[in-house]
Coordinates of C-alpha atoms and ligand atoms in Angstrom, one line a residue:
Chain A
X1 CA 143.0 -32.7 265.8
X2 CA 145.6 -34.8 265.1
X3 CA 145.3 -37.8 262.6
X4 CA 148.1 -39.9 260.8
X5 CA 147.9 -43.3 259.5
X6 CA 150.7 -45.0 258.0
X7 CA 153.5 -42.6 257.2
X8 CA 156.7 -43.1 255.9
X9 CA 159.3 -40.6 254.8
X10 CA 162.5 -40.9 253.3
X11 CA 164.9 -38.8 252.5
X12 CA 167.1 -38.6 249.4
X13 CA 170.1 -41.3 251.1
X14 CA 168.2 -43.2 251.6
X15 CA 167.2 -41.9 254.9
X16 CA 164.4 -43.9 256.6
X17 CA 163.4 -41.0 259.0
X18 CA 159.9 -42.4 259.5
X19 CA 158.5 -45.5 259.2
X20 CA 154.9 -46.3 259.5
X21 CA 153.6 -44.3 262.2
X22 CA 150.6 -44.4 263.3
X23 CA 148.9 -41.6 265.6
X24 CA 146.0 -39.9 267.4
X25 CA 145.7 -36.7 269.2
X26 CA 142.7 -35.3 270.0
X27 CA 141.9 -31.7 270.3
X28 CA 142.9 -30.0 273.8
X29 CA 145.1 -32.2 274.5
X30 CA 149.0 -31.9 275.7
X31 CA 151.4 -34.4 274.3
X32 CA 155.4 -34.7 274.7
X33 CA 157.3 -36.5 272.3
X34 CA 160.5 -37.7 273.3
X35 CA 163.3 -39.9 271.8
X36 CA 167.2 -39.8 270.8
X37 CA 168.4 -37.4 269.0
X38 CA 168.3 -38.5 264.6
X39 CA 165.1 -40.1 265.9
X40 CA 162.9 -38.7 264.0
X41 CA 160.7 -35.8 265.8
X42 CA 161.2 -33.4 263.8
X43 CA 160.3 -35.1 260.7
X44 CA 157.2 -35.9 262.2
X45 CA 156.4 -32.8 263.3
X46 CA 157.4 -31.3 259.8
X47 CA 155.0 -33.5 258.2
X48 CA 152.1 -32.6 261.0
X49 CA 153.1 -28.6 259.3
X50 CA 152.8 -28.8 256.0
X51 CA 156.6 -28.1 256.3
X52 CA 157.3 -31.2 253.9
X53 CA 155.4 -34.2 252.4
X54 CA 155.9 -37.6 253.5
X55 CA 156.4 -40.3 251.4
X56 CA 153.0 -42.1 251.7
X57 CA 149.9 -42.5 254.1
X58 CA 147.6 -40.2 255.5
X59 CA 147.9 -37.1 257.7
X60 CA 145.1 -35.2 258.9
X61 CA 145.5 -32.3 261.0
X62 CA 143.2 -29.2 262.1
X63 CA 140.3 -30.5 259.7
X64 CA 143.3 -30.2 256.7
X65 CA 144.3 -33.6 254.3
X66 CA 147.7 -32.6 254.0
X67 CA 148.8 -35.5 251.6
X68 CA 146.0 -33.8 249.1
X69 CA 146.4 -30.2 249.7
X70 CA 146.3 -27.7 247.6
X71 CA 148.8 -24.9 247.3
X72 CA 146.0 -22.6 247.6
X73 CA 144.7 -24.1 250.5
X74 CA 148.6 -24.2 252.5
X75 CA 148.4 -20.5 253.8
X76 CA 145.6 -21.3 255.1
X77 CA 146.5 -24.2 256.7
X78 CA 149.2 -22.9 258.2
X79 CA 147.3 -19.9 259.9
X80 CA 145.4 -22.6 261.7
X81 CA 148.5 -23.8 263.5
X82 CA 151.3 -22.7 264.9
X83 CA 154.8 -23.7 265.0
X84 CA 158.0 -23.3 267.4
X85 CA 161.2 -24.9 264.7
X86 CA 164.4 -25.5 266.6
X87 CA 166.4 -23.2 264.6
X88 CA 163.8 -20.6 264.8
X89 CA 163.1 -19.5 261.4
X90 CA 163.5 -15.7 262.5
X91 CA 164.1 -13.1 260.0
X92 CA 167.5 -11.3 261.3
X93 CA 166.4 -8.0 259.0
X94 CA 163.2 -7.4 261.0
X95 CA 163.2 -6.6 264.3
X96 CA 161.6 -8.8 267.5
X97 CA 158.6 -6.9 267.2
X98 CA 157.7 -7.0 263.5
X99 CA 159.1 -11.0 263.4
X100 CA 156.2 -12.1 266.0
X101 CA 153.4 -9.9 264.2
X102 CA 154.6 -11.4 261.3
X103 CA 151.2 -13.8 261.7
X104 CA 148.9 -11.5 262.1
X105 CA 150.3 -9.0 259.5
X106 CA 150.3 -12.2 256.7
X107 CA 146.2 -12.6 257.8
X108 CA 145.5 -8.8 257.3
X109 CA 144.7 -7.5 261.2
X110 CA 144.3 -4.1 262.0
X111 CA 148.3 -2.2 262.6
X112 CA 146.3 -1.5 266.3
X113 CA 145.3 -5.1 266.9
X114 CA 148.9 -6.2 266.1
X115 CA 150.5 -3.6 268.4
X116 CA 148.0 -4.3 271.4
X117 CA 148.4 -8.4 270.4
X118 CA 152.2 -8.4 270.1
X119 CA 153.4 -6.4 273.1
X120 CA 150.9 -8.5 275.2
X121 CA 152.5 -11.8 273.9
X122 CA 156.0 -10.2 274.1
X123 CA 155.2 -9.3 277.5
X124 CA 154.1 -13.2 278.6
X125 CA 157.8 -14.5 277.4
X126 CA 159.6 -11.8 278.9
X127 CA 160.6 -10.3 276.1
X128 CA 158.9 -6.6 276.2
X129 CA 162.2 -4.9 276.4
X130 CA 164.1 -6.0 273.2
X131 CA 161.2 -5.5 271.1
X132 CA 162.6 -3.3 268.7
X133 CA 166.1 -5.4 268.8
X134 CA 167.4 -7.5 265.8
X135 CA 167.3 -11.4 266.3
X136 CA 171.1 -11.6 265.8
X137 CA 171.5 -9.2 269.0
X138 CA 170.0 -10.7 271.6
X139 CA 170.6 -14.4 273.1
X140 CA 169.9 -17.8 271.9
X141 CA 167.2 -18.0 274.4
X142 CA 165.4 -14.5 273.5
X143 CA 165.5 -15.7 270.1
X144 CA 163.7 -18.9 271.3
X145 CA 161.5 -17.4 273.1
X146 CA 160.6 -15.1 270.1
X147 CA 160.0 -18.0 268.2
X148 CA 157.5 -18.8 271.4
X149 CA 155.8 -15.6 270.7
X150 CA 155.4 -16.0 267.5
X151 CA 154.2 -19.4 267.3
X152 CA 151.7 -17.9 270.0
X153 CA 150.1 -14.5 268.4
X154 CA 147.7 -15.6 266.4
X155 CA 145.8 -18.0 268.9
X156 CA 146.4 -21.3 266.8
X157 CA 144.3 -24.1 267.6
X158 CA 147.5 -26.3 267.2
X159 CA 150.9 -25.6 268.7
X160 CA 153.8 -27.9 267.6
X161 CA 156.9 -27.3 269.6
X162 CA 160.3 -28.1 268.7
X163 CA 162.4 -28.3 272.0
X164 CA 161.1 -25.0 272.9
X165 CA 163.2 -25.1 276.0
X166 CA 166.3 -26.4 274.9
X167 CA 168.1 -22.9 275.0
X168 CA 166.8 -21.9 278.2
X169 CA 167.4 -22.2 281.9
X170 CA 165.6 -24.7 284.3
X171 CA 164.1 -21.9 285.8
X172 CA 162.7 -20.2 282.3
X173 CA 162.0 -23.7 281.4
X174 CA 159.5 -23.9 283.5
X175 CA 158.2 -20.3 282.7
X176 CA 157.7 -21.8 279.1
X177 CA 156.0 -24.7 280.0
X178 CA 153.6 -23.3 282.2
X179 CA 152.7 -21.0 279.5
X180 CA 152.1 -23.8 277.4
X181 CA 150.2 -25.6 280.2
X182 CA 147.8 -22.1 280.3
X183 CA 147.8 -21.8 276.1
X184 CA 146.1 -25.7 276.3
X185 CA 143.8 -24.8 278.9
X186 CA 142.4 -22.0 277.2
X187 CA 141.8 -25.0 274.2
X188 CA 144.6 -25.2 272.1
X189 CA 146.0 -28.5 271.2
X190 CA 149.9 -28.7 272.2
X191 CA 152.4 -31.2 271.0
X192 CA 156.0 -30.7 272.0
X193 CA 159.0 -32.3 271.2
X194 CA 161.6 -32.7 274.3
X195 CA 164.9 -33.9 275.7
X196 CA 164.3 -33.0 279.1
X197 CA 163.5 -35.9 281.0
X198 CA 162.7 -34.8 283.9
X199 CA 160.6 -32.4 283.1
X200 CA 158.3 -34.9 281.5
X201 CA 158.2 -36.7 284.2
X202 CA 157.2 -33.9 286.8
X203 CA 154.3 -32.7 284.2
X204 CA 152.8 -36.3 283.8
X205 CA 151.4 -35.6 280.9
X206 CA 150.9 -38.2 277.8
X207 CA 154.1 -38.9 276.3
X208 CA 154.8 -40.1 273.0
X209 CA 158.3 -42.2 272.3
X210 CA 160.1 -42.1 269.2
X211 CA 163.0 -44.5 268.1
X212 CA 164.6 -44.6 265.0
X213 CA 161.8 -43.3 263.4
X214 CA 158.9 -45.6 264.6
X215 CA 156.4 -44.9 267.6
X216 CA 157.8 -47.5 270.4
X217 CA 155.8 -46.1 273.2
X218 CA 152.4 -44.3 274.3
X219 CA 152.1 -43.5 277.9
X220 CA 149.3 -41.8 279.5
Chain B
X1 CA 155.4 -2.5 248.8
X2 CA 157.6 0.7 249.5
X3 CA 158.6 -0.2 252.7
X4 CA 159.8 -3.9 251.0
X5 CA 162.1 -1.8 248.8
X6 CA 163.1 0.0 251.0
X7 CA 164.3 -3.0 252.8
X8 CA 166.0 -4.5 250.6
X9 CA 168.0 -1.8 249.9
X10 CA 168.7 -1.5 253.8
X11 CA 169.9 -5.2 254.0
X12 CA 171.3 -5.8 250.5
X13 CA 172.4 -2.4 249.4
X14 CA 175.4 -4.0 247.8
X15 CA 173.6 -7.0 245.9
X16 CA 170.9 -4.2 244.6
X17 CA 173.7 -1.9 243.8
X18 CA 175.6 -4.3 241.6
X19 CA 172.2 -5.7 239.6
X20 CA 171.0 -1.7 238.8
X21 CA 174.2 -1.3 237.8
X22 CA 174.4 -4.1 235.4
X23 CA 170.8 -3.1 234.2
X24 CA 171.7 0.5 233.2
X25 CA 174.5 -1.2 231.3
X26 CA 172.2 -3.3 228.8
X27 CA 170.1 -0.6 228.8
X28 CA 172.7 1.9 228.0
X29 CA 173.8 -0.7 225.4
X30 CA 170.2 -0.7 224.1
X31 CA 169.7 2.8 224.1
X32 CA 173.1 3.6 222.2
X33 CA 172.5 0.3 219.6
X34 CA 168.7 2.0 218.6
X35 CA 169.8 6.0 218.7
X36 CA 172.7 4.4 215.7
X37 CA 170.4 2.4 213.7
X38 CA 167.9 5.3 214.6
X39 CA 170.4 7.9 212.7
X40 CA 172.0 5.7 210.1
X41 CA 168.1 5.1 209.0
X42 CA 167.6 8.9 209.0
X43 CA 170.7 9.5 207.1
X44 CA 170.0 6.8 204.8
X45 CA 166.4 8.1 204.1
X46 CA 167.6 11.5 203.6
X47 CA 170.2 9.7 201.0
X48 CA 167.1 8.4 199.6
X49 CA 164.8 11.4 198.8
X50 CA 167.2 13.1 196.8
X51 CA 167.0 10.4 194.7
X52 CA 165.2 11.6 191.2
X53 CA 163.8 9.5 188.8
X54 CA 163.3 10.7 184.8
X55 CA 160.6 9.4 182.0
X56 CA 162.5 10.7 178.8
X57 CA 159.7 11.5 175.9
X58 CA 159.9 10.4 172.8
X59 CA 160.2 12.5 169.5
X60 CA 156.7 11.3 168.6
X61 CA 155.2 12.1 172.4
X62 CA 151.8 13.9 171.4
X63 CA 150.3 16.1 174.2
X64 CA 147.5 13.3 174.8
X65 CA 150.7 11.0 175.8
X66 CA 151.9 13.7 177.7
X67 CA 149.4 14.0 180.0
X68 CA 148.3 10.9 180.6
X69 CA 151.9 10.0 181.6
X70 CA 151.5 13.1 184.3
X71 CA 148.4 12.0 185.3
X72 CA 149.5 8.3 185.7
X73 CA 152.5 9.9 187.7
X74 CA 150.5 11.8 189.8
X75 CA 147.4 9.3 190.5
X76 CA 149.7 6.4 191.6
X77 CA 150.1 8.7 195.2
X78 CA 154.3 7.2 195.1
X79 CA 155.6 10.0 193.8
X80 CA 156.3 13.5 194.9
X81 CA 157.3 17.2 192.7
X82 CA 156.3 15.8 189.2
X83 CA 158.2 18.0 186.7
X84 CA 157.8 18.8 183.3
X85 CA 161.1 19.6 181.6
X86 CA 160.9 20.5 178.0
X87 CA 163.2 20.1 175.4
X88 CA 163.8 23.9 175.7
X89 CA 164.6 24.0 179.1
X90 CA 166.7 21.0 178.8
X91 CA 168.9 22.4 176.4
X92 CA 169.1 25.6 178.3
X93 CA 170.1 23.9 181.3
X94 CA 172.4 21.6 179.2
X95 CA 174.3 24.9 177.8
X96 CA 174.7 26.3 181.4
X97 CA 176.3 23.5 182.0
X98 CA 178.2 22.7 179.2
X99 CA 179.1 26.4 178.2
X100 CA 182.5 26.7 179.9
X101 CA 183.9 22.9 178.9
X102 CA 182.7 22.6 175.2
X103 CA 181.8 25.9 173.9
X104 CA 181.8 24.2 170.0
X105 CA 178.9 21.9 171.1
X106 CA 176.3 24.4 171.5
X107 CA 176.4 25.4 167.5
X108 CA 175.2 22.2 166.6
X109 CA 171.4 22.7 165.7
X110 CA 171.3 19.1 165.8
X111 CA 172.1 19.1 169.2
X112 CA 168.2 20.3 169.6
X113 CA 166.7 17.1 168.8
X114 CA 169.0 14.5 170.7
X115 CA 168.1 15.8 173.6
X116 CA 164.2 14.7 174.6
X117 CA 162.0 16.2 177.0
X118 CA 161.5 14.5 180.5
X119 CA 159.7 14.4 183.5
X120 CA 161.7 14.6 186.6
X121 CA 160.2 13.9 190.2
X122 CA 161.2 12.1 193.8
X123 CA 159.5 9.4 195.8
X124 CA 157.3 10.5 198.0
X125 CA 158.6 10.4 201.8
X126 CA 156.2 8.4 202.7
X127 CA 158.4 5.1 200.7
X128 CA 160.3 3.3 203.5
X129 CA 163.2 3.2 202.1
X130 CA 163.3 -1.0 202.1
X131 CA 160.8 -0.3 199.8
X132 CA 162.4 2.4 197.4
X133 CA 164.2 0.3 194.9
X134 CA 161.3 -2.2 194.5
X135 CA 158.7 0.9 194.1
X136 CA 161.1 2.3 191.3
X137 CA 161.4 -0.9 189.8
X138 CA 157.2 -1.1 190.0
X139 CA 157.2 2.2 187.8
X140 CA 160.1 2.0 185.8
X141 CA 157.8 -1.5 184.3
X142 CA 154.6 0.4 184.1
X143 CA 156.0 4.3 182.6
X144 CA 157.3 2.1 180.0
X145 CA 154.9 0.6 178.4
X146 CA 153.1 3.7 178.1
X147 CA 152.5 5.3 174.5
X148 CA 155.3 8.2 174.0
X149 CA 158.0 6.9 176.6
X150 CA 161.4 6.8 175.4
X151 CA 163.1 5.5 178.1
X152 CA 162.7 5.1 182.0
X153 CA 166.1 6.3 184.3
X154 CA 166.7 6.3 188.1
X155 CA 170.5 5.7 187.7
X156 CA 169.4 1.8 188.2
X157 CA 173.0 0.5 188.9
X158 CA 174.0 3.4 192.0
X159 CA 170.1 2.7 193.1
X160 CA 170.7 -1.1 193.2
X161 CA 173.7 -1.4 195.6
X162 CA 172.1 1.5 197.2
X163 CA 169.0 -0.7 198.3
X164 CA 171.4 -3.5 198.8
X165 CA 173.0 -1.7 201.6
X166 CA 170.0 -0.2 202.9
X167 CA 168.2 -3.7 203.2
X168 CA 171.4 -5.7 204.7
X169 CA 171.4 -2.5 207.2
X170 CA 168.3 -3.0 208.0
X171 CA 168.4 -6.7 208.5
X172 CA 171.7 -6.5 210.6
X173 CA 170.2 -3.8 213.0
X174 CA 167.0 -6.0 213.4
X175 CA 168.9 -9.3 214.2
X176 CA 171.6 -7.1 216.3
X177 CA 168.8 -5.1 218.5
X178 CA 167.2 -8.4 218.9
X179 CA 170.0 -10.2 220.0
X180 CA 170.6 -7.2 222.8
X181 CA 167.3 -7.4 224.2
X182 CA 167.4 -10.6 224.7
X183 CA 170.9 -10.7 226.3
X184 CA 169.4 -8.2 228.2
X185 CA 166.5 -9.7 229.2
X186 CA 168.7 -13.0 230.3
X187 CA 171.1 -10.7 232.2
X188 CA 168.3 -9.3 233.8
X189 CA 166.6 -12.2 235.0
X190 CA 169.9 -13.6 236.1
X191 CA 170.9 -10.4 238.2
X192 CA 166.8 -10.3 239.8
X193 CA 167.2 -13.9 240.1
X194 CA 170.3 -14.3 242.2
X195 CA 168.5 -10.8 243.8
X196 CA 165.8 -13.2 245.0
X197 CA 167.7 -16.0 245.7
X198 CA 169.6 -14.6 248.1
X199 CA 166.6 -13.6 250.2
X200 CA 164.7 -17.3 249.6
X201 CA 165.0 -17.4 253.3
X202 CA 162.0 -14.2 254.0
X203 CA 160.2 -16.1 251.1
X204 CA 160.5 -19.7 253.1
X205 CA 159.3 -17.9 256.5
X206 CA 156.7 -16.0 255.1
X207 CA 155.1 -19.1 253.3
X208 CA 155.7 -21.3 256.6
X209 CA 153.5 -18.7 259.0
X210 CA 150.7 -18.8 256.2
X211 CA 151.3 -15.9 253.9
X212 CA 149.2 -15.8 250.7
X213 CA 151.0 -16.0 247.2
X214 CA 149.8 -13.0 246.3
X215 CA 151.0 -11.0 249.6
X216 CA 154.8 -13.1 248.9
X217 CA 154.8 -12.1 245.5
X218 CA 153.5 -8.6 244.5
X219 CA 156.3 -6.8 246.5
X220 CA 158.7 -8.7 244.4
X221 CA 157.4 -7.9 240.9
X222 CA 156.8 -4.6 241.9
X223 CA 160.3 -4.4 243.1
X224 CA 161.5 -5.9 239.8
X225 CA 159.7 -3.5 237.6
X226 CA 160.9 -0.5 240.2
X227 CA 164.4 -2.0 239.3
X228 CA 163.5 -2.0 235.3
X229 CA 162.3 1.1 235.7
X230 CA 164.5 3.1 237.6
X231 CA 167.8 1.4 235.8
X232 CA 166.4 2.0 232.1
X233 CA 165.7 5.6 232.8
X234 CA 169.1 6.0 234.0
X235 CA 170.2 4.4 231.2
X236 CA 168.6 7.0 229.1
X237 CA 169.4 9.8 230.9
X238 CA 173.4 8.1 230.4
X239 CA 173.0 7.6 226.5
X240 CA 171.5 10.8 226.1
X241 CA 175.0 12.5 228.1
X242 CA 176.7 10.1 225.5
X243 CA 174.6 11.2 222.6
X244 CA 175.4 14.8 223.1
X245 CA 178.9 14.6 223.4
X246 CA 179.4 12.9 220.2
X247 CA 176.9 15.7 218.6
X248 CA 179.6 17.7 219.9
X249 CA 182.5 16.1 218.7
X250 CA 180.7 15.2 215.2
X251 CA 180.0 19.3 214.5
X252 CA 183.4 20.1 215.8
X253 CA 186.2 18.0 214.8
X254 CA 183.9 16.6 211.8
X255 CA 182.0 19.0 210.4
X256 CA 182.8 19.0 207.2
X257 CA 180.7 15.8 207.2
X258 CA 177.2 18.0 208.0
X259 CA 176.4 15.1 210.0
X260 CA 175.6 16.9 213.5
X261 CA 172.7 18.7 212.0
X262 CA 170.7 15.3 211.1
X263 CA 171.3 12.8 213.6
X264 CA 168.9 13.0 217.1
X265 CA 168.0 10.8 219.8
X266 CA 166.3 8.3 219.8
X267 CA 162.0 9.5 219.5
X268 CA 159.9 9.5 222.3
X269 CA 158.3 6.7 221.5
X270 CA 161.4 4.6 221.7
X271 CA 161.8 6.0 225.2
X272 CA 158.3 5.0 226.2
X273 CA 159.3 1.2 224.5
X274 CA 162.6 1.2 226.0
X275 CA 161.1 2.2 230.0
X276 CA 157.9 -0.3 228.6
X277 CA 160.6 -3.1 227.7
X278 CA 162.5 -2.5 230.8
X279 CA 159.5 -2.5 233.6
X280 CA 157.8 -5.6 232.1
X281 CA 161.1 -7.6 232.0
X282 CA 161.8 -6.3 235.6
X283 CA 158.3 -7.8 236.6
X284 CA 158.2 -10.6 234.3
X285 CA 161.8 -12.1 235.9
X286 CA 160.7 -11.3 239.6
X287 CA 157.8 -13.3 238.9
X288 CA 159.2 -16.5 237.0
X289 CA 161.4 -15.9 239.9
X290 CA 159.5 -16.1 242.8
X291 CA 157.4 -17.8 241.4
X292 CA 159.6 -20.8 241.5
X293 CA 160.7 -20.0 245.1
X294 CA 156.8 -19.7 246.1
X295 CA 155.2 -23.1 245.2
X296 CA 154.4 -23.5 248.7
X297 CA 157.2 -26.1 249.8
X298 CA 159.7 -23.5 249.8
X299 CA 161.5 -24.1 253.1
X300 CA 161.4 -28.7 252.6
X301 CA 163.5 -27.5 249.2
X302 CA 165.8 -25.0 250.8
X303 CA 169.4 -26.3 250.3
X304 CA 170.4 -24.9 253.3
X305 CA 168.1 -26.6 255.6
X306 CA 168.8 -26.2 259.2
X307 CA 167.8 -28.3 262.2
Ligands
ATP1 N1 166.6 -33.0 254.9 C1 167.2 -34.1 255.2 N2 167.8 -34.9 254.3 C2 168.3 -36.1 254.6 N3 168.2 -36.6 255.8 C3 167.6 -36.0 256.8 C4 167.0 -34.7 256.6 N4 166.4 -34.2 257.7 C5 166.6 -35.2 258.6 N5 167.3 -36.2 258.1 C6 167.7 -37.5 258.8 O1 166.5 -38.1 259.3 C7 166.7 -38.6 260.6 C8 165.7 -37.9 261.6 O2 166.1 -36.6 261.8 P1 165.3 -35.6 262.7 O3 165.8 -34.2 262.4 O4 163.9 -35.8 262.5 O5 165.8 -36.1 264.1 P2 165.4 -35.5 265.5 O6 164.7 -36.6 266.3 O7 164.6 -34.2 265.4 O8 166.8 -35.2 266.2 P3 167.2 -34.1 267.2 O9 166.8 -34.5 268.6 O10 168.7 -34.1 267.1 O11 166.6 -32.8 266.8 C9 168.1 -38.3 260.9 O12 168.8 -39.5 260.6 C10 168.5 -37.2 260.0 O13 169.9 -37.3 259.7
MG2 MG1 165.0 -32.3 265.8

């Protein structure tokens, strides 16, 4: 699913935010990626988007060369996968609802599919009752979890989460992550960056460790 | 596409406000810049077709010359109300004219033979008038060569400066209409592009959860061409208030001038270029525009990249 060989990126700086990394993640499987903050994970999971191009090396993801693609061929890309960003991304002029259907309305589906698709994903983060709210009206962890829901609708085969729970309560942490756990059992591929320690530890699941931007450590 | 507009207007009322505001201005400007080069062009041309030119005949014309001139005159299709004026009616009209100033002058039988017969006639209207003077010119060269010509007369100096002014006019309004619509079309693009920019963020998201460029774009350029549109019609509708009022004032306070009965508005196909001019451009910048925005990297180039 995931394939990248030899990345670097630097920023205008120069900002060394990743240096040669090397990584492998097959499909179905659930990976954390952990490290200091400045570390570098969401570079790395910018350049696993088609958010931004690294520097040079290789990344293949979902069946896409994203170091050769095609600004034709981005959309599509991008349907393929979807995306939690730590600051969201919402639009604050649309309303909860109409940001999360914003996937499926982009990929043409039918206004009924959308309705029937959205309020059963709004429903699985908890969020059924501000649907028709603005993003700048409800809490930071609404709008996180809207960014959940959205990142969700459309079924991706890859989910790349940026500290999906780092706005929310222990309690609705764990809410989140087991609906992750249940999105990768029904097949999708789930990569999420993380501070929380201990959570990692209790989900003993493979965990990827990132320190000033170079892979240090792969435990399974 | 409607409900894009719509919610722009919703969320950026102010911003939308401010650019259909400035657009009805250079339109306005445009509109008012072509209805006076519009008028001064019809003035001008009416200037121009009372403009008569004469072949005097000679002594020795014989009625073979005669009609050959006429027939030269009327075959080369560039002139209009070919007249005949014979010594007689020359004379008669002279004495009309003369009879109250120099009563003593109409005794003198000599008198008869100084004054020749002519042909009198116009251009015909179809002449721009850029092309009067050099049309003239083209006849004046060819009615004299013929047999039985005396002398060729359009009142060459008063013609000359005449054409002078009509083709520096002419010029000027070109180079100044020009130089509007293209001050228009930068302050357009400027005003649709700092439009756009401010909503770079819906174009970022949009292209980051996979939408097509043709599904970011089309609800832009058919919002900038709603925008050209709307604000040049306005504009019209604005000019044409102005226009009227200075009808107005031009029959009232000036109408000794008999000015208000020639000038109009600008003609319908104006309008049409004008609303043509003004829809394209809206369209055209929306696109460059977004088009810049949308090259697929949007939200990596966003200058105000948050983490
Ligand atoms: N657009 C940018 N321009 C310049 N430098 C950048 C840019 N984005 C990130 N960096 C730098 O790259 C390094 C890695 O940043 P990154 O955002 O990937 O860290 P992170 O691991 O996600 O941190 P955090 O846990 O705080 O989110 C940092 O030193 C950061 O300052
Ligand atoms: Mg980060």
């Amino acid at each position: 699913m995931i394939n990248l060989s030899h990345i670097y990126k630097t920023y205008t700086g120069p900002v060394h935010a990743l240096k040669n990394v090397d990584l492998k993640i097959d499909k179905g499987e659930f990976v954390f990626l952990t490290g200091p903050s400045g570390a570098g994970k969401t570079t790395l999971f910018k350049m696993l988007s088609a958010y931004d191009r690294a520097s040079s090396g290789s990344i293949d993801v979902a069946g896409y060369n994203l170091m050769g693609i095609t600004p034709k061929d981005i959309p599509h890309f991008r349907r393929r996968i979807g995306v939690i960003y730590q600051d969201f991304k919402l639009l604050k002029d649309r309303t909860i609802f109409e940001n999360v259907a914003m996937p499926l309305i982009v990929r043409g589906d039918r206004p009924q599919q959308i309705q029937r698709r959205v309020s059963e994903v709004l429903e699985n983060v908890g969020l059924f009752s501000k649907a028709q709210q603005l993003p700048d009206f409800i809490s930071g962890g609404e709008q996180q979890r809207t960014a959940i829901a959205r990142a969700l609708v459309h079924q991706p085969g890859l989910l790349i989460a940026d500290e999906p729970t780092g706005n929310l309560d222990p309690e609705l942490s764990e809410d989140i992550m087991d609906l992750l756990d249940r999105v990768c059992a029904q097949g999708t591929t789930v990569f999420v960056a993380t501070h929380d320690h201990d959570m990692v530890k209790r989900r003993k699941r493979r965990t990827l460790q990132i320190k000033d931007g170079q892979i240090v450590g792969d435990l399974r | 596409m409607i409900n894009h507009v719509i919610k722009t207007w919703k969320h950026h009322a102010s911003l939308q406000l401010a650019t259909l505001v400035v657009l009805i201005a250079g339109f306005t400007v445009i509109t008012g810049v072509l209805t006076v080069s519009n008028n001064l062009y019809r003035i001008l041309t009416l200037w121009g077709e009372s403009m008569q030119m004469s072949v005097y005949l000679s002594e020795t014309a014989t009625i073979e010359n005669t009609s050959a001139i006429e027939k030269f005159l009327g075959d080369s299709g560039k002139v209009d109300k070919v007249r005949l004026v014979t010594k007689d009616e020359a004379l008669n009209q002279f004495r009309d004219q003369m009879a109250s100033y120099a009563p003593d002058i109409l005794k003198d039988k000599d008198l008869l033979r100084f004054i020749p017969a002519s042909f009198q006639f116009g251009l015909n209207k179809n002449i721009s008038i850029q092309d009067q003077l050099k049309v003239m010119q083209e006849i004046t060269a060819s009615v004299s060569g013929m047999a039985g010509v005396e002398e060729v007369s359009y009142g060459q100096d008063w013609v000359k400066s005449y054409g002078a002014i009509v083709n520096t006019l002419a010029w000027m309004g070109a180079a100044f209409v020009l130089v509007i619509l293209l001050s228009a079309a930068f302050v357009m693009s400027n005003s649709i592009h700092s439009s756009i920019e401010q909503r770079r963020e819906e174009i970022e998201v949009l292209e980051l959860i996979g939408a097509t460029r043709a599904h970011i774009r089309l609800p832009y350029i058919f919002e900038g061409a709603l925008l050209g549109g709307t604000s040049s019609v306005l504009a019209l509708g604005f000019s044409y208030g102005l226009f009227s009022a200075t009808k107005n004032y031009l029959s009232g306070q000036i109408a000794f001038l008999q000015l208000a009965g020639h000038i109009e508005f600008i003609q319908p196909g104006f309008i049409l270029m004008v609303v043509g001019f003004a829809i394209g451009i809206g369209a055209l910048a929306s696109y460059l525009c977004v088009r810049r925005i949308n090259d697929g990297w949007a939200a990596s180039q966003s200058l105000i990249e948050g983490h």
